[in-house]
């Protein structure tokens, strides 16, 4: 388990590399050129500048999250080939600077979606929250109208750039059902995977969050069946997954211990975090501690330990605790606690293993 921490870059994050340096066990920074619009080539100089800065703190820069996929690629329209060429060039450039894993997702229009960023928890902290009925009851047509006409209706995590084109995007996605989205993903993968292999990079697709269709848009990376389909598209060693316990685990039918058992070797990168799921389908983010949520974090780490997992791991979506003011889900304190829990579990399982030998 190679422990890492996601960082949004200088001037773009309340957490500093000095802060992260003081969390025991962190070896690398999960980074990105966050200002880069989806579809543009990541230039060598800008890559070098960022990684030199991160290296100066003694961290590795092996994992990038994310190189975002342009909407044309997901839609499969005539502009996609140009954007795929750009993506390939970014892969080559990142490979040249030693990057090993690129995390990406294939969610139409919206990345992760929550209805509340600072939902109060019983312990007095706040956390991200998803109210299923609220999302279910939003009529996509109304959504487009309201977002286009005013900025009154906006759910957290929606970027203004994308929202500016929301009407066109929804219109374009009318032609794209799940089967078409899969075909567009396959087209993209078959183009980029040979380049990734040559660059020494593993592509690691992130599951959809939450792992089901929202606003009538297709979502396809939702559980084990999706993983099997991905493997069927290409058995390339660069065709990898980001195992995210909180995203995929938001559907209680996904047993994340079993997912870890079956797919850890195909997951060069893991996001390990907990959520508490209610019967209504609502879920709230919690501390990483197994007893606080619905995901068997201890079981997942045990499984990874059994397999001597040497992939990159990061905690994710902390609560906002001790009065910290930060990016929602991305403060210092609770993610640091999460790391100590994950490393503690790992050490204990490691000792058990030695004892039983
Ligand atoms: C949320 C994250 C996602 C993730 C991307 C991966 O906080 O887990 O934004 O980085 O979906 O491409």
Tab-separated table of C-alpha atoms and ligand atoms in Angstrom:
chain	number	residue	atom	x	y	z
A	1	UNK	CA	0.000	0.000	0.000
A	2	UNK	CA	1.631	3.179	-1.214
A	3	UNK	CA	-0.060	5.971	0.768
A	4	UNK	CA	-0.810	9.221	-1.004
A	5	UNK	CA	-2.773	12.425	-0.454
A	6	UNK	CA	-4.728	14.442	-2.991
A	7	UNK	CA	-3.638	18.036	-3.311
A	8	UNK	CA	-5.169	20.759	-5.487
A	9	UNK	CA	-2.025	22.807	-6.050
A	10	UNK	CA	-0.496	26.081	-4.952
A	11	UNK	CA	-3.058	28.797	-4.355
A	12	UNK	CA	-5.868	26.350	-4.976
A	13	UNK	CA	-5.926	24.377	-1.722
A	14	UNK	CA	-6.157	25.315	1.955
A	15	UNK	CA	-3.811	22.421	2.711
A	16	UNK	CA	-0.081	22.884	2.079
A	17	UNK	CA	2.648	20.380	1.304
A	18	UNK	CA	4.230	21.363	4.648
A	19	UNK	CA	1.006	20.177	6.315
A	20	UNK	CA	0.935	16.914	4.389
A	21	UNK	CA	4.584	16.252	5.214
A	22	UNK	CA	3.571	15.919	8.863
A	23	UNK	CA	1.061	13.127	8.256
A	24	UNK	CA	2.903	9.876	8.964
A	25	UNK	CA	3.353	7.472	6.080
A	26	UNK	CA	2.442	9.651	3.113
A	27	UNK	CA	4.771	8.949	0.205
A	28	UNK	CA	3.189	10.726	-2.699
A	29	UNK	CA	0.952	13.552	-3.818
A	30	UNK	CA	-1.977	12.848	-6.106
A	31	UNK	CA	-1.916	15.909	-8.329
A	32	UNK	CA	-3.272	17.483	-11.481
A	33	UNK	CA	-3.081	20.671	-13.504
A	34	UNK	CA	-6.397	21.705	-12.045
A	35	UNK	CA	-6.761	24.862	-14.118
A	36	UNK	CA	-6.526	22.949	-17.372
A	37	UNK	CA	-9.852	22.706	-19.212
A	38	UNK	CA	-10.822	19.184	-20.303
A	39	UNK	CA	-9.489	18.440	-23.771
A	40	UNK	CA	-6.341	20.574	-23.717
A	41	UNK	CA	-2.873	19.069	-23.960
A	42	UNK	CA	-0.870	19.050	-20.739
A	43	UNK	CA	2.392	20.673	-21.788
A	44	UNK	CA	5.787	19.371	-20.733
A	45	UNK	CA	6.894	22.581	-19.086
A	46	UNK	CA	3.839	22.957	-16.916
A	47	UNK	CA	4.054	19.304	-15.924
A	48	UNK	CA	7.706	19.681	-15.008
A	49	UNK	CA	7.101	22.809	-12.972
A	50	UNK	CA	4.406	21.157	-10.873
A	51	UNK	CA	6.246	17.929	-10.252
A	52	UNK	CA	9.525	19.697	-9.447
A	53	UNK	CA	7.696	21.652	-6.776
A	54	UNK	CA	6.115	18.518	-5.294
A	55	UNK	CA	9.408	16.607	-5.450
A	56	UNK	CA	11.102	19.415	-3.533
A	57	UNK	CA	9.046	18.262	-0.529
A	58	UNK	CA	10.229	14.687	-0.956
A	59	UNK	CA	6.957	13.315	-2.333
A	60	UNK	CA	6.552	11.219	-5.462
A	61	UNK	CA	4.220	12.351	-8.243
A	62	UNK	CA	3.341	8.928	-9.662
A	63	UNK	CA	-0.422	9.457	-9.690
A	64	UNK	CA	-2.418	12.066	-11.567
A	65	UNK	CA	-6.109	12.606	-10.780
A	66	UNK	CA	-7.661	13.411	-13.166
A	67	UNK	CA	-6.908	13.975	-16.811
A	68	UNK	CA	-10.514	14.785	-17.638
A	69	UNK	CA	-12.119	13.361	-20.740
A	70	UNK	CA	-13.680	15.921	-23.067
A	71	UNK	CA	-17.435	15.656	-23.458
A	72	UNK	CA	-17.034	15.100	-27.258
A	73	UNK	CA	-15.290	11.800	-26.536
A	74	UNK	CA	-18.115	10.651	-24.268
A	75	UNK	CA	-20.675	11.787	-26.831
A	76	UNK	CA	-18.725	10.238	-29.697
A	77	UNK	CA	-19.242	13.243	-31.989
A	78	UNK	CA	-17.040	14.257	-34.911
A	79	UNK	CA	-14.693	16.322	-32.764
A	80	UNK	CA	-13.696	13.342	-30.669
A	81	UNK	CA	-10.685	12.281	-32.739
A	82	UNK	CA	-8.936	15.579	-32.210
A	83	UNK	CA	-9.586	15.408	-28.470
A	84	UNK	CA	-8.361	11.819	-28.347
A	85	UNK	CA	-5.137	12.901	-30.091
A	86	UNK	CA	-4.733	15.615	-27.437
A	87	UNK	CA	-5.329	13.059	-24.700
A	88	UNK	CA	-2.662	10.778	-26.164
A	89	UNK	CA	-0.183	13.638	-26.177
A	90	UNK	CA	-0.923	14.369	-22.523
A	91	UNK	CA	-0.314	10.696	-21.715
A	92	UNK	CA	3.036	10.749	-23.532
A	93	UNK	CA	4.086	13.958	-21.810
A	94	UNK	CA	3.145	12.645	-18.373
A	95	UNK	CA	4.954	9.366	-19.059
A	96	UNK	CA	8.088	11.275	-19.882
A	97	UNK	CA	8.054	12.726	-16.393
A	98	UNK	CA	7.607	9.374	-14.700
A	99	UNK	CA	3.869	9.372	-14.029
A	100	UNK	CA	2.628	5.808	-13.487
A	101	UNK	CA	-1.139	6.102	-13.069
A	102	UNK	CA	-3.766	8.382	-14.597
A	103	UNK	CA	-7.172	8.410	-12.931
A	104	UNK	CA	-10.105	9.472	-15.102
A	105	UNK	CA	-13.852	9.022	-15.265
A	106	UNK	CA	-16.466	8.653	-17.966
A	107	UNK	CA	-19.498	10.305	-16.365
A	108	UNK	CA	-21.691	12.381	-18.707
A	109	UNK	CA	-21.823	16.116	-17.842
A	110	UNK	CA	-21.651	15.775	-14.062
A	111	UNK	CA	-18.769	14.384	-12.058
A	112	UNK	CA	-19.555	13.398	-8.464
A	113	UNK	CA	-22.864	14.784	-7.268
A	114	UNK	CA	-24.056	15.685	-3.785
A	115	UNK	CA	-27.001	17.733	-2.567
A	116	UNK	CA	-25.257	19.251	0.451
A	117	UNK	CA	-21.648	20.045	1.174
A	118	UNK	CA	-21.864	20.810	4.884
A	119	UNK	CA	-24.449	18.437	6.281
A	120	UNK	CA	-24.344	18.396	10.098
A	121	UNK	CA	-23.405	15.078	11.710
A	122	UNK	CA	-24.235	14.032	15.247
A	123	UNK	CA	-20.675	14.601	16.442
A	124	UNK	CA	-20.877	18.298	15.565
A	125	UNK	CA	-18.828	18.053	12.374
A	126	UNK	CA	-20.186	18.460	8.844
A	127	UNK	CA	-19.837	16.269	5.779
A	128	UNK	CA	-20.991	15.764	2.200
A	129	UNK	CA	-24.518	14.447	1.819
A	130	UNK	CA	-26.621	12.949	-0.984
A	131	UNK	CA	-30.396	13.172	-0.750
A	132	UNK	CA	-31.670	10.688	-3.281
A	133	UNK	CA	-35.258	11.900	-3.552
A	134	UNK	CA	-34.075	15.433	-4.187
A	135	UNK	CA	-32.006	14.290	-7.170
A	136	UNK	CA	-34.686	11.849	-8.353
A	137	UNK	CA	-37.303	14.578	-8.317
A	138	UNK	CA	-35.393	17.021	-10.445
A	139	UNK	CA	-36.882	16.965	-13.920
A	140	UNK	CA	-33.982	17.191	-16.406
A	141	UNK	CA	-35.885	19.676	-18.602
A	142	UNK	CA	-36.547	21.902	-15.618
A	143	UNK	CA	-32.952	21.525	-14.543
A	144	UNK	CA	-31.673	22.719	-17.898
A	145	UNK	CA	-34.070	25.622	-17.919
A	146	UNK	CA	-33.291	26.774	-14.416
A	147	UNK	CA	-29.542	26.401	-14.706
A	148	UNK	CA	-29.508	28.226	-18.061
A	149	UNK	CA	-31.697	31.071	-16.894
A	150	UNK	CA	-30.331	31.715	-13.451
A	151	UNK	CA	-27.764	30.486	-11.057
A	152	UNK	CA	-30.341	29.816	-8.342
A	153	UNK	CA	-30.414	26.094	-8.777
A	154	UNK	CA	-26.965	24.715	-8.468
A	155	UNK	CA	-25.910	21.562	-6.737
A	156	UNK	CA	-22.450	21.359	-5.228
A	157	UNK	CA	-19.647	20.155	-7.491
A	158	UNK	CA	-21.077	21.695	-10.663
A	159	UNK	CA	-18.524	23.707	-12.527
A	160	UNK	CA	-19.784	26.951	-14.109
A	161	UNK	CA	-17.921	26.232	-17.404
A	162	UNK	CA	-19.841	23.052	-17.961
A	163	UNK	CA	-23.107	24.485	-16.731
A	164	UNK	CA	-22.854	27.248	-19.342
A	165	UNK	CA	-23.400	24.558	-21.995
A	166	UNK	CA	-25.850	22.461	-20.094
A	167	UNK	CA	-28.753	22.820	-22.553
A	168	UNK	CA	-26.631	21.765	-25.546
A	169	UNK	CA	-25.121	18.933	-23.590
A	170	UNK	CA	-28.440	17.523	-22.468
A	171	UNK	CA	-29.684	17.800	-26.051
A	172	UNK	CA	-26.632	15.932	-27.356
A	173	UNK	CA	-26.955	13.189	-24.745
A	174	UNK	CA	-30.476	12.407	-25.937
A	175	UNK	CA	-28.756	10.294	-28.586
A	176	UNK	CA	-26.528	8.520	-26.110
A	177	UNK	CA	-27.872	5.588	-24.167
A	178	UNK	CA	-25.825	3.149	-22.087
A	179	UNK	CA	-24.891	1.015	-25.080
A	180	UNK	CA	-23.675	4.042	-27.010
A	181	UNK	CA	-21.712	5.324	-24.032
A	182	UNK	CA	-20.022	1.922	-23.725
A	183	UNK	CA	-19.190	1.987	-27.428
A	184	UNK	CA	-17.685	5.456	-27.040
A	185	UNK	CA	-15.651	4.336	-24.042
A	186	UNK	CA	-14.404	1.300	-25.984
A	187	UNK	CA	-13.419	3.514	-28.923
A	188	UNK	CA	-11.504	5.826	-26.583
A	189	UNK	CA	-9.769	2.978	-24.757
A	190	UNK	CA	-8.711	1.178	-27.912
A	191	UNK	CA	-7.113	4.398	-29.094
A	192	UNK	CA	-5.318	5.425	-25.918
A	193	UNK	CA	-4.304	2.148	-24.256
A	194	UNK	CA	-1.454	1.329	-26.668
A	195	UNK	CA	-0.070	4.832	-26.066
A	196	UNK	CA	-0.408	4.404	-22.305
A	197	UNK	CA	1.390	1.053	-22.445
A	198	UNK	CA	4.244	2.590	-24.347
A	199	UNK	CA	4.426	5.476	-21.877
A	200	UNK	CA	4.500	3.079	-18.908
A	201	UNK	CA	1.200	4.417	-17.598
A	202	UNK	CA	-1.806	2.601	-16.207
A	203	UNK	CA	-5.150	4.227	-16.907
A	204	UNK	CA	-7.444	3.837	-13.881
A	205	UNK	CA	-11.126	4.531	-14.480
A	206	UNK	CA	-13.026	5.925	-11.503
A	207	UNK	CA	-16.522	4.578	-10.802
A	208	UNK	CA	-19.519	6.829	-11.245
A	209	UNK	CA	-20.515	8.633	-8.099
A	210	UNK	CA	-23.219	7.793	-7.198
A	211	UNK	CA	-23.137	4.564	-9.221
A	212	UNK	CA	-26.471	4.910	-11.001
A	213	UNK	CA	-28.132	7.108	-13.580
A	214	UNK	CA	-29.032	10.632	-12.476
A	215	UNK	CA	-31.077	13.263	-14.352
A	216	UNK	CA	-31.853	10.706	-17.043
A	217	UNK	CA	-28.200	10.537	-18.124
A	218	UNK	CA	-26.523	7.162	-18.610
A	219	UNK	CA	-23.916	6.043	-16.107
A	220	UNK	CA	-21.989	2.849	-16.798
A	221	UNK	CA	-19.175	2.296	-14.295
A	222	UNK	CA	-21.395	1.120	-11.502
A	223	UNK	CA	-20.323	-2.296	-10.211
A	224	UNK	CA	-18.694	-5.642	-10.897
A	225	UNK	CA	-20.538	-6.156	-14.193
A	226	UNK	CA	-18.982	-2.911	-15.461
A	227	UNK	CA	-15.525	-4.171	-14.536
A	228	UNK	CA	-16.120	-7.363	-16.496
A	229	UNK	CA	-17.190	-5.342	-19.516
A	230	UNK	CA	-14.094	-3.173	-19.253
A	231	UNK	CA	-11.882	-6.248	-19.163
A	232	UNK	CA	-13.707	-7.603	-22.202
A	233	UNK	CA	-12.979	-4.370	-24.091
A	234	UNK	CA	-9.261	-4.697	-23.541
A	235	UNK	CA	-7.030	-6.938	-21.543
A	236	UNK	CA	-4.187	-4.431	-21.764
A	237	UNK	CA	-2.173	-4.112	-18.559
A	238	UNK	CA	-2.849	-0.382	-18.868
A	239	UNK	CA	-6.614	-0.872	-18.675
A	240	UNK	CA	-6.978	-0.419	-14.918
A	241	UNK	CA	-9.490	0.708	-12.309
A	242	UNK	CA	-9.539	3.174	-9.462
A	243	UNK	CA	-11.224	1.173	-6.748
A	244	UNK	CA	-13.337	3.708	-4.857
A	245	UNK	CA	-15.098	2.168	-1.871
A	246	UNK	CA	-17.336	5.169	-1.268
A	247	UNK	CA	-18.453	5.710	-4.858
A	248	UNK	CA	-19.161	2.141	-5.883
A	249	UNK	CA	-20.204	1.271	-2.339
A	250	UNK	CA	-23.044	3.833	-2.449
A	251	UNK	CA	-25.064	1.071	-4.049
A	252	UNK	CA	-25.460	-1.427	-1.178
A	253	UNK	CA	-25.551	-4.263	-3.709
A	254	UNK	CA	-21.865	-3.691	-4.338
A	255	UNK	CA	-19.910	-5.657	-1.744
A	256	UNK	CA	-16.660	-3.745	-1.624
A	257	UNK	CA	-14.726	-6.498	0.167
A	258	UNK	CA	-15.587	-8.799	-2.677
A	259	UNK	CA	-14.709	-6.111	-5.221
A	260	UNK	CA	-11.310	-5.727	-3.527
A	261	UNK	CA	-10.850	-9.502	-3.553
A	262	UNK	CA	-11.608	-9.805	-7.229
A	263	UNK	CA	-10.241	-6.606	-8.697
A	264	UNK	CA	-7.357	-5.368	-6.530
A	265	UNK	CA	-4.805	-6.666	-9.000
A	266	UNK	CA	-6.491	-4.613	-11.718
A	267	UNK	CA	-6.652	-1.499	-9.552
A	268	UNK	CA	-3.375	0.395	-9.495
A	269	UNK	CA	-5.100	3.080	-7.410
A	270	UNK	CA	-7.637	2.939	-4.570
A	271	UNK	CA	-9.729	5.568	-2.833
A	272	UNK	CA	-10.647	4.221	0.562
A	273	UNK	CA	-13.401	6.062	2.399
A	274	UNK	CA	-16.593	5.328	4.271
A	275	UNK	CA	-20.198	6.452	3.871
A	276	UNK	CA	-23.380	5.720	5.798
A	277	UNK	CA	-26.240	4.629	3.568
A	278	UNK	CA	-29.842	4.992	4.715
A	279	UNK	CA	-32.803	2.926	3.601
A	280	UNK	CA	-34.067	5.840	1.515
A	281	UNK	CA	-30.895	5.611	-0.564
A	282	UNK	CA	-29.608	8.834	0.982
A	283	UNK	CA	-26.041	8.687	2.131
A	284	UNK	CA	-23.761	10.816	4.206
A	285	UNK	CA	-20.003	10.764	4.287
A	286	UNK	CA	-18.497	9.723	7.616
A	287	UNK	CA	-15.089	9.263	9.154
A	288	UNK	CA	-13.068	6.409	7.659
A	289	UNK	CA	-13.642	4.286	10.781
A	290	UNK	CA	-15.518	1.092	9.854
A	291	UNK	CA	-18.064	1.362	12.685
A	292	UNK	CA	-19.091	4.861	11.614
A	293	UNK	CA	-20.419	3.884	8.189
A	294	UNK	CA	-21.862	1.160	5.998
A	295	UNK	CA	-18.700	0.108	4.174
A	296	UNK	CA	-16.471	-2.596	5.630
A	297	UNK	CA	-13.256	-0.578	5.428
A	298	UNK	CA	-11.474	-3.036	7.728
A	299	UNK	CA	-12.467	-5.916	5.445
A	300	UNK	CA	-11.260	-4.032	2.375
A	301	UNK	CA	-7.863	-3.315	3.905
A	302	UNK	CA	-7.602	-6.921	5.106
A	303	UNK	CA	-8.238	-8.092	1.560
A	304	UNK	CA	-5.653	-5.727	0.132
A	305	UNK	CA	-3.174	-6.850	2.751
A	306	UNK	CA	-3.740	-10.523	1.953
A	307	UNK	CA	-2.872	-9.766	-1.640
A	308	UNK	CA	0.202	-7.720	-0.640
A	309	UNK	CA	-1.363	-4.820	-2.490
A	310	UNK	CA	1.341	-2.447	-3.657
A	311	UNK	CA	-0.945	0.006	-5.470
A	312	UNK	CA	-1.450	3.640	-4.558
A	313	UNK	CA	-4.031	4.395	-1.887
A	314	UNK	CA	-5.529	7.624	-0.706
A	315	UNK	CA	-8.098	8.570	1.908
A	316	UNK	CA	-10.992	10.551	0.506
A	317	UNK	CA	-13.745	12.975	1.417
A	318	UNK	CA	-13.091	13.765	5.034
A	319	UNK	CA	-15.591	15.369	7.362
A	320	UNK	CA	-14.985	19.002	8.241
A	321	UNK	CA	-13.797	18.851	11.839
A	322	UNK	CA	-12.240	21.051	14.504
A	323	UNK	CA	-13.537	24.159	12.777
A	324	UNK	CA	-11.468	23.635	9.655
A	325	UNK	CA	-12.387	25.821	6.709
A	326	UNK	CA	-11.538	23.953	3.522
A	327	UNK	CA	-12.643	22.635	0.180
A	328	UNK	CA	-15.680	20.407	0.819
A	329	UNK	CA	-14.430	16.916	1.625
A	330	UNK	CA	-10.806	17.900	1.163
A	331	UNK	CA	-9.624	19.255	4.497
A	332	UNK	CA	-6.459	18.204	6.259
A	333	UNK	CA	-7.617	16.829	9.582
A	334	UNK	CA	-10.125	14.129	8.836
A	335	UNK	CA	-8.222	12.768	5.874
A	336	UNK	CA	-5.120	12.620	8.092
A	337	UNK	CA	-7.124	10.645	10.661
A	338	UNK	CA	-8.265	8.397	7.828
A	339	UNK	CA	-4.692	7.706	6.839
A	340	UNK	CA	-3.730	6.764	10.383
A	341	UNK	CA	-6.672	4.344	10.524
A	342	UNK	CA	-5.777	2.730	7.195
A	343	UNK	CA	-2.108	2.406	8.093
A	344	UNK	CA	-3.015	1.065	11.536
A	345	UNK	CA	-5.182	-1.621	10.015
A	346	UNK	CA	-2.495	-2.489	7.517
A	347	UNK	CA	0.184	-2.847	10.198
A	348	UNK	CA	-2.050	-5.045	12.317
A	349	UNK	CA	-2.855	-7.337	9.396
A	350	UNK	CA	0.813	-7.439	8.481
A	351	UNK	CA	1.716	-8.558	12.008
A	352	UNK	CA	-0.985	-11.225	11.925
A	353	UNK	CA	0.465	-12.512	8.705
A	354	UNK	CA	3.979	-12.735	10.146
A	355	UNK	CA	2.670	-14.482	13.273
A	356	UNK	CA	0.856	-17.105	11.302
A	357	UNK	CA	3.890	-17.975	9.213
B	1	LIG	C1	-14.410	13.344	-5.810
B	1	LIG	C2	-13.477	12.529	-6.594
B	1	LIG	C3	-13.805	12.636	-8.055
B	1	LIG	C4	-12.736	11.962	-8.847
B	1	LIG	C5	-12.983	11.944	-10.301
B	1	LIG	C6	-12.029	10.989	-10.967
B	1	LIG	O1	-14.050	13.933	-4.875
B	1	LIG	O2	-13.412	11.221	-6.160
B	1	LIG	O3	-13.856	13.969	-8.427
B	1	LIG	O4	-11.538	12.618	-8.678
B	1	LIG	O5	-14.278	11.562	-10.579
B	1	LIG	O6	-11.956	11.288	-12.302
